[in-house]
Coordinates of C-alpha atoms in Angstrom, one line a residue:
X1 CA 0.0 0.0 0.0
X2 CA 1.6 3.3 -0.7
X3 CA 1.8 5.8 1.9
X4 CA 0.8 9.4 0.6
X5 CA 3.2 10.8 3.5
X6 CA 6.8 11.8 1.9
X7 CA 9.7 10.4 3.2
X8 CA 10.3 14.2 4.6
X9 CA 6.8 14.2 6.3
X10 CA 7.4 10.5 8.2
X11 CA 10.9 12.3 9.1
X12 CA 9.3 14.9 10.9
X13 CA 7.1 12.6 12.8
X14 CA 10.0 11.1 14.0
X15 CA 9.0 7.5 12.0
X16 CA 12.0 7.9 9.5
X17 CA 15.3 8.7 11.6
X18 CA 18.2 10.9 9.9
X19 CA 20.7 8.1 9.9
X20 CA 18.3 5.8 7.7
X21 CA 17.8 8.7 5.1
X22 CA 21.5 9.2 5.1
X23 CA 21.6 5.7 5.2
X24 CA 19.5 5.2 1.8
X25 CA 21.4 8.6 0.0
X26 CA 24.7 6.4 0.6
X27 CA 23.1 3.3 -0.7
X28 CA 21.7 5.4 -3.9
X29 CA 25.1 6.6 -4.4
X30 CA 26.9 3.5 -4.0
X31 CA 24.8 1.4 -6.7
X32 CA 23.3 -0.4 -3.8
X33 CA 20.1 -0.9 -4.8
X34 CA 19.0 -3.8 -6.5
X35 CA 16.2 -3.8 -4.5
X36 CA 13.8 -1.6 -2.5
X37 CA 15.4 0.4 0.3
X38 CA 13.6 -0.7 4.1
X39 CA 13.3 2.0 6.5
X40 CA 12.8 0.4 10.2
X41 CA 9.2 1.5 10.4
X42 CA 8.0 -0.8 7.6
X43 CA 8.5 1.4 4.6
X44 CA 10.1 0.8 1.8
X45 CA 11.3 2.8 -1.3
X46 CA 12.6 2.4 -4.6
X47 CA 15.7 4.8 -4.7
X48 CA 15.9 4.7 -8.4
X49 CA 12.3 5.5 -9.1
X50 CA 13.0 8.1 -6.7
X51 CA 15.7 9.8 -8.0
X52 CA 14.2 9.4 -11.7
X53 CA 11.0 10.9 -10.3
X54 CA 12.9 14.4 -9.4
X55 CA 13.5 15.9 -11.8
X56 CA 16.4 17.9 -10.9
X57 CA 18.1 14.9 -9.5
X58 CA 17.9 12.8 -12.9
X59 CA 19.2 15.5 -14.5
X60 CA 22.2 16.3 -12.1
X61 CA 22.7 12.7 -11.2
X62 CA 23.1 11.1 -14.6
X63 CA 26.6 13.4 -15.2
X64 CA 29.5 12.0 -15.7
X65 CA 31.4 14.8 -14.7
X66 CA 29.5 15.4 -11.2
X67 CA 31.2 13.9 -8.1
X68 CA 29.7 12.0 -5.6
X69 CA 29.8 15.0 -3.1
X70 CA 28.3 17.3 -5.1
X71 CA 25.1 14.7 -6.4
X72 CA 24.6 13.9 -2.6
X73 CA 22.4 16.8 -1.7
X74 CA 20.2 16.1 -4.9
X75 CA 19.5 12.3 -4.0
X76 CA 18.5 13.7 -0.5
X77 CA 15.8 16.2 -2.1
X78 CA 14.7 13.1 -4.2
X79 CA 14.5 10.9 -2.0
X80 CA 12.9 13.5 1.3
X81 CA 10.4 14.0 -1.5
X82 CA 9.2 10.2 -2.2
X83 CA 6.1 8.5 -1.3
X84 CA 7.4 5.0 0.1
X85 CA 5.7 1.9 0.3
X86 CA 4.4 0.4 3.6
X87 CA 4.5 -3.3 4.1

């Protein structure tokens, strides 16, 4: 069932904790994710329907030229602004 909460709404209601979103940014940016990202409350999210989904992230993230450090804070925005899944 898809949660219509963000991942930045569950955040502030303390059900998403920073380290897991920081967590799932690494994960994104590491190639790890062959399959959906699990949050400890249940949720779970597709981090490359995410980024794909935000448009400013595609865009930024698909350059070659781009390091890591510098497509970080666009998978965060991407991701704070995805509707996960609950199981």
């Amino acid at each position: 069932m898809t949660d219509l909460r963000t991942i930045q709404i569950l955040h502030a209601a303390n059900v998403i904790a920073e380290d897991e979103i920081d967590a799932s940014v690494e994960a994104f940016l590491h190639g790890a994710v062959a399959e959906p990202y699990r949050f400890r409350s249940g949720h779970r999210l597709n981090l490359i329907k995410a980024v794909r989904s935000h448009p400013g992230a595609q865009e930024f993230v698909g350059r070659a030229n781009v390091g890591t450090s510098l497509k970080r804070p666009f998978v965060r925005a991407a991701i704070l602004q995805a509707r996960p899944m609950k199981d």
